[in-house]
XYZ file of C-alpha atoms in Angstrom:
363
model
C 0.000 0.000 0.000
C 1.630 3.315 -0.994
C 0.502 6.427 1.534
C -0.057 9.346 -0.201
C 0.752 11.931 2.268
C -0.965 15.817 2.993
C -0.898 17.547 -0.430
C 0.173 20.928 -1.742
C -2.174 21.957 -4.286
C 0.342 23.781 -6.285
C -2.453 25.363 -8.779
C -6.029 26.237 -7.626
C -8.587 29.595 -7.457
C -10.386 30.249 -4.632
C -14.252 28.992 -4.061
C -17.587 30.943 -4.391
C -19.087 32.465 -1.388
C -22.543 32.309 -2.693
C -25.169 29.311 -3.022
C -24.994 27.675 -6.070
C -28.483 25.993 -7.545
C -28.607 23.038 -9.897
C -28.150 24.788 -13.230
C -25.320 26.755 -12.261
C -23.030 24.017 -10.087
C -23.683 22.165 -13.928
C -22.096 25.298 -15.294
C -19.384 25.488 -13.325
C -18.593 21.959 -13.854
C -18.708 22.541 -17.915
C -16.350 25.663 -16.864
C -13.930 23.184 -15.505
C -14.000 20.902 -18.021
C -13.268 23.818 -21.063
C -16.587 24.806 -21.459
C -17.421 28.536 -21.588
C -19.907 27.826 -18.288
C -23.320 28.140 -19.968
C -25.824 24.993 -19.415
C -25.448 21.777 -20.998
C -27.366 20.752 -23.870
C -31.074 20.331 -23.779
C -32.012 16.953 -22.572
C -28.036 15.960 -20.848
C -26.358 17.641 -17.820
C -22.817 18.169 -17.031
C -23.156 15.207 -14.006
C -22.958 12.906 -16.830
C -19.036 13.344 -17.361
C -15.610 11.860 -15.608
C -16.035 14.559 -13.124
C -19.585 14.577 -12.666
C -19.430 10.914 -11.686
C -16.113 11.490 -9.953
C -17.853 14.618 -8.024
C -20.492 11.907 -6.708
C -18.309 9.652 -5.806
C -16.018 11.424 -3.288
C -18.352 14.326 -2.035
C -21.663 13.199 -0.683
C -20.472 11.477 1.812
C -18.641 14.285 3.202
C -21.943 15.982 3.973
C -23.806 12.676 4.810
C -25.188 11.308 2.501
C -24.274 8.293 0.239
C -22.292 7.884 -2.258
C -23.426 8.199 -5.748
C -26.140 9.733 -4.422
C -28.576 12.241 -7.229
C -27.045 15.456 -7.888
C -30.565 17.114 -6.951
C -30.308 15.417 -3.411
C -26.786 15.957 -3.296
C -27.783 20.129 -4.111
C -30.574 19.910 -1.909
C -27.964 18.522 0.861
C -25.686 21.871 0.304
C -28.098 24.321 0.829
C -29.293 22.824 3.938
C -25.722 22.875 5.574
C -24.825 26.349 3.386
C -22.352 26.789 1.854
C -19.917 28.316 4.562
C -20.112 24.668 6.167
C -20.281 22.829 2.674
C -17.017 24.392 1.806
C -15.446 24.043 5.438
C -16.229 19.886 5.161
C -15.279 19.508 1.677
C -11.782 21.540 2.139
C -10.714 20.101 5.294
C -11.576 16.527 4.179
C -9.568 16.947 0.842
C -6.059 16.478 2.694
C -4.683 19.643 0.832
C -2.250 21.109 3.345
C -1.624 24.114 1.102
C -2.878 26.280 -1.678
C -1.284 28.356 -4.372
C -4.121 30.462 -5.663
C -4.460 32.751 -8.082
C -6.246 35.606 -8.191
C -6.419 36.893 -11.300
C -10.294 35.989 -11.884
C -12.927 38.204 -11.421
C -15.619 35.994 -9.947
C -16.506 36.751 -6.195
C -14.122 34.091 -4.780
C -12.136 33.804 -1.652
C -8.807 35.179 -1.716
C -5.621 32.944 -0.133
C -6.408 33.863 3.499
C -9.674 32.527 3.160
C -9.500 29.624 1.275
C -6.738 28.497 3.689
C -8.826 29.368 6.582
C -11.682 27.493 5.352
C -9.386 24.265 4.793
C -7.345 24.669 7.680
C -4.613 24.794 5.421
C -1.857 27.264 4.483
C -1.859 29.645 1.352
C -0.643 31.346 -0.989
C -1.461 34.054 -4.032
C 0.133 33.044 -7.599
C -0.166 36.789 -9.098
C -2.120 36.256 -13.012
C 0.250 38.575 -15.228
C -1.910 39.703 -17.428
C -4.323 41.278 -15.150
C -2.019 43.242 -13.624
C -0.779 44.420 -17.216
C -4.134 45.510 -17.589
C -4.311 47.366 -13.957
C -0.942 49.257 -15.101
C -2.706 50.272 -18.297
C -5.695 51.744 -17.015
C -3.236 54.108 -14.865
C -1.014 54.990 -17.168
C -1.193 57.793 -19.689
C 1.421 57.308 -21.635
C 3.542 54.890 -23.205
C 6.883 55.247 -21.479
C 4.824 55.742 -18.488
C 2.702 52.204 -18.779
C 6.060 50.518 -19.558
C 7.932 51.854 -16.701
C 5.260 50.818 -14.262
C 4.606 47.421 -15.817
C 7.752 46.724 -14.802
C 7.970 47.895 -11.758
C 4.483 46.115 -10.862
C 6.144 42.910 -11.507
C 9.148 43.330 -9.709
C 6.667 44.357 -6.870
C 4.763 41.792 -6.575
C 7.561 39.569 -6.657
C 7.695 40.432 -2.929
C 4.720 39.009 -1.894
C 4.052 36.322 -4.453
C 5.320 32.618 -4.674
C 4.912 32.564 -7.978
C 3.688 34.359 -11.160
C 0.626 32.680 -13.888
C -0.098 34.095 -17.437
C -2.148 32.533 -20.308
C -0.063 34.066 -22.986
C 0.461 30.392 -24.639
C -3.099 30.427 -24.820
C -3.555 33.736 -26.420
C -0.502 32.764 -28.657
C 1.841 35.472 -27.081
C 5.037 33.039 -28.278
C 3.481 32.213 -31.644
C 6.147 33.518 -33.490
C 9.264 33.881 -31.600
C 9.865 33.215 -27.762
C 13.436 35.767 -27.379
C 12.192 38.695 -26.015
C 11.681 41.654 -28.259
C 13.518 45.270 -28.511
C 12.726 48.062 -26.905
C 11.031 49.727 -30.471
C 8.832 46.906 -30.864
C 7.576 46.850 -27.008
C 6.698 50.768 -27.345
C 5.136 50.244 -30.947
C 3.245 47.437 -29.520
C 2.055 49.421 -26.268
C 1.311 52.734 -28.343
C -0.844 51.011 -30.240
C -2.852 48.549 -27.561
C -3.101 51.450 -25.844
C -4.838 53.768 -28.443
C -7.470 51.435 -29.211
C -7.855 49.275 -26.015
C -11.111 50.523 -24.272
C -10.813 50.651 -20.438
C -10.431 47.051 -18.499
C -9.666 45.279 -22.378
C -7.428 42.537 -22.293
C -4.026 42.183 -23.168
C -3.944 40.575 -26.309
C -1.326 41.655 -27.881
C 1.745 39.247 -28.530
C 4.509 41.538 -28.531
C 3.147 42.639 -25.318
C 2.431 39.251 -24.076
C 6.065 38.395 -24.233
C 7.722 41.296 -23.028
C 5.638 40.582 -20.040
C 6.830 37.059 -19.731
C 10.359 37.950 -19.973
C 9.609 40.631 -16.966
C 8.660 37.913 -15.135
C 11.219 35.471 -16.429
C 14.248 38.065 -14.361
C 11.832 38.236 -10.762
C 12.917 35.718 -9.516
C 9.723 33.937 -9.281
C 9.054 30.481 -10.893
C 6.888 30.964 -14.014
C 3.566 29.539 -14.701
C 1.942 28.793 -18.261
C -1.130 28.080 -19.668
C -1.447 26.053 -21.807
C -5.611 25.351 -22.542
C -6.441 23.000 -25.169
C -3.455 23.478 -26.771
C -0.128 21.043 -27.497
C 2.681 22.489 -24.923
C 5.203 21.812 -27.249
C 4.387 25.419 -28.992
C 6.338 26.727 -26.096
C 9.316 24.535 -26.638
C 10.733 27.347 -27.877
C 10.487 29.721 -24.765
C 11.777 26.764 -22.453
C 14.772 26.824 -24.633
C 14.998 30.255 -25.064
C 14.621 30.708 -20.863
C 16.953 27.471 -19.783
C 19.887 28.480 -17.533
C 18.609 31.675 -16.326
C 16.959 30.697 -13.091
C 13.686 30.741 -13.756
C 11.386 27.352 -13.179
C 8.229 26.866 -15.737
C 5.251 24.936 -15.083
C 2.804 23.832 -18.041
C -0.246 23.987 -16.507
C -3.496 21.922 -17.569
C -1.911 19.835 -20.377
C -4.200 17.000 -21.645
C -4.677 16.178 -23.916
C -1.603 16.763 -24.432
C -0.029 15.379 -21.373
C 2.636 13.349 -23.455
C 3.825 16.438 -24.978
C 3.910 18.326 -21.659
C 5.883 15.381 -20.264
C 8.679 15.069 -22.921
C 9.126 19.137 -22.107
C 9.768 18.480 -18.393
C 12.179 15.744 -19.292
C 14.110 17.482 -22.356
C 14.482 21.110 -20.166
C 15.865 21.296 -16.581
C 13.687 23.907 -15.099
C 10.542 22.650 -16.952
C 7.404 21.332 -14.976
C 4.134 20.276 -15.201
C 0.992 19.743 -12.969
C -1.214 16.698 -12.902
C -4.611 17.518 -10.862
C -6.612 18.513 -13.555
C -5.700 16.453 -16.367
C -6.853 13.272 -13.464
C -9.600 15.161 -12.439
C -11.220 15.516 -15.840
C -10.284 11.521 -17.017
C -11.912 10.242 -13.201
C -12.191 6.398 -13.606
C -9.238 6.577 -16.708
C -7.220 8.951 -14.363
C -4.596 5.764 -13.613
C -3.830 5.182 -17.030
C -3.095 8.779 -18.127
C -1.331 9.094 -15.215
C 0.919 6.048 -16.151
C 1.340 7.625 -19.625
C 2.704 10.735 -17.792
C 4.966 8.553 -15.975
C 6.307 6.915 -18.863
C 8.279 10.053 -19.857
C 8.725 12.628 -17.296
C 11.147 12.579 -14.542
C 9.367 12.101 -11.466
C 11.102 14.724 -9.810
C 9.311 17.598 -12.072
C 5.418 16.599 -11.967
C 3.609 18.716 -9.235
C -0.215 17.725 -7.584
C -2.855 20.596 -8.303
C -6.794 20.502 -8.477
C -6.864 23.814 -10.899
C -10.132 23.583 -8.974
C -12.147 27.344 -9.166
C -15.388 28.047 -7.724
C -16.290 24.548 -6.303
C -15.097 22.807 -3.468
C -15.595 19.946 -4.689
C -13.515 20.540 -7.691
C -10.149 20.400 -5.077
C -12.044 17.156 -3.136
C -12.384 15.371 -6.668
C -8.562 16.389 -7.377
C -7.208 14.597 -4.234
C -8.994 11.774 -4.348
C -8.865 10.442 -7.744
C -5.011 11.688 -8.140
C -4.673 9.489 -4.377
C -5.988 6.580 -6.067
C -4.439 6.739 -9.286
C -0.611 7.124 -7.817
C -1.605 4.472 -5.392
C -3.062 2.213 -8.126
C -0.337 3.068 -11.140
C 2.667 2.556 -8.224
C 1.142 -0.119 -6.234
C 1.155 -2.351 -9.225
C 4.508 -1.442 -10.108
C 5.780 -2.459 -6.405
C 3.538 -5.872 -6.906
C 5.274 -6.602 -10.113
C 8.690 -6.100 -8.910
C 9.811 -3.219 -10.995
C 9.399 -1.107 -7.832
C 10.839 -1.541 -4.433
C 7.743 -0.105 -1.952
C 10.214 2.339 -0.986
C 11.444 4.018 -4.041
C 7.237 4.047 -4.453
C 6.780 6.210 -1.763
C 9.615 8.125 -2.025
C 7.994 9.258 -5.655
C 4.719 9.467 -4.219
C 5.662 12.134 -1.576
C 7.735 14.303 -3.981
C 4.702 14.669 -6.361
C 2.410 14.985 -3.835
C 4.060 17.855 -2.315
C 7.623 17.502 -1.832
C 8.197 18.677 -5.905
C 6.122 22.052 -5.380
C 7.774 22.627 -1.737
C 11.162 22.550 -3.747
C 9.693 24.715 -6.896
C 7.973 27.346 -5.148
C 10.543 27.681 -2.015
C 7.874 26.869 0.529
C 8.634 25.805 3.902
């Protein structure tokens, strides 16, 4: 039997403080899954998914009732505890001894303090680069001005933070060329986002995207990326382009692609990659994705996280089926002799927590 020991959840937002009714817990599930968070098709529901099924395994009977239980029941079950006590039983049973959480939603969620309150845990704030990009713009009136700040905003909130996030994979900021670019091109590039952005737009831009990444990459924080639906090895190019110069990267959210994300981690020394969503989302499959992870990257640079945001549950379903798919993928290795038990749980305590303790400097 391999123990899986008190987890760091090394990627997560924080939960919602208000009650949720049927129609929109299904959205937030499709939300997790990809989705965009509107309702499922007529005639199916979101419940009827890996994580629907995996959410009724693990969670009802954390607030008394039986497993498997209907999600209407289940619901109905919430409301009468509230969801104050909901969320305090399904955090503090999840075994997460710390979050990372980042902040850079705008949903009405709890921030670190609370979040680790409510799960008796410690926590964190990962700081979402592109948000505060777009905080520095809506301050700033001019161009040397908004690029002065920016960087002073990062190097600020390297201070405080364990670790900076940014989705600029995802909105194809290192399409073209990860080396950072000059100092003409960043001021073309902000003179003209800024003269046609409308107040609070996003940061789109690419040129802008990665002359905010290579802020980051020289704060001295480790880097976090994005990576959506998307193959990972897009950004081969900025891991190569970043190796040697102190800064770790973590592909977050990988699969499908979690073969690609895995050959990264094993081809660049300061390249990492989570694993709590991509189990989450494959539930009763989560094992053998898991061993397909294990098949290529080095054990010592996969990290636990639940990416869960909104839902308790989400970080409850992210323990448990990434608990039961180390202990099933290692136990059998240990049964068939390729494994001594204690090499197993050696490897099962670094990616449980001991990885991200190393990564993100945490005591």
């Amino acid at each position: 039997m391999i123990d899986t020991p008190s987890l760091v959840d090394q990627y997560c937002h924080g939960v919602l403080r208000t009650e949720l009714g049927l129609g929109t817990f299904e959205a937030r599930l499709g939300a997790q899954l990809g989705g965009s968070g509107a309702l499922p098709a007529a005639g199916t529901t979101f419940f009827d998914t890996q994580t629907g099924f995996a959410v009724r395994r693990w969670c009802p009977p954390l607030l008394g009732l039986e497993a498997h239980c209907p999600p209407a029941r289940y619901l109905a079950r919430r409301r009468e505890l509230g969801v104050a006590e909901s969320g305090r039983r399904l955090l503090r049973a999840s075994g997460i001894a710390t979050y990372l959480v980042d902040t850079g939603l705008p949903d009405d969620l709890t921030g670190p303090a609370e979040l680790g309150a409510t799960g008796a845990a410690e926590a964190h704030e990962i700081v979402r680069l592109e948000p505060l990009a777009e905080q520095v713009a809506d301050t700033s009136g001019t161009v040397e001005a908004f690029l002065a700040n920016l960087a002073e905003a990062v190097h600020g909130a390297a201070v405080h933070t364990v670790a900076f996030a940014s989705v600029a994979g995802v909105r194809r900021g290192l399409a073209y060329t990860p080396e950072p670019p000059g100092p003409g091109e960043v001021r073309g590039a902000a003179g003209r986002w800024l003269a046609g952005r409308p107040v609070g737009g996003p940061l789109t831009d690419p040129v802008l995207l990665r002359h905010l990444l290579w802020i980051a990459v020289t704060a001295g924080r480790p880097l976090q990326l994005h990576t959506g639906d998307r193959d990972p090895a897009s950004l081969a190019g900025f891991a190569a382009a970043t190796a040697g110069l102190g800064t770790d990267l973590v592909l977050l959210h990988s699969y499908p692609y979690h073969r690609a994300a895995a050959h990264l981690t094993a081809v660049h020394p300061h390249v990492h990659a989570d694993l709590g969503p991509v189990l989450a989302h494959t539930g009763a499959r989560a094992a053998a994705v898991l061993a397909e992870v294990l098949e290529r990257a080095p054990f010592g640079k996969l990290l636990f996280s639940s990416g869960a945001h909104g839902l308790p549950e989400l970080h409850v379903v992210a323990a448990n089926v990434f608990r039961t798919a180390l202990t099933r993928v290692l136990g059998e290795w240990v049964m068939d002799g390729a494994w001594s038990r204690t090499d197993a749980q050696r490897v099962a305590t670094m990616i449980a927590s001991g990885n991200a303790r190393r990564v993100y400097r945490l005591a």
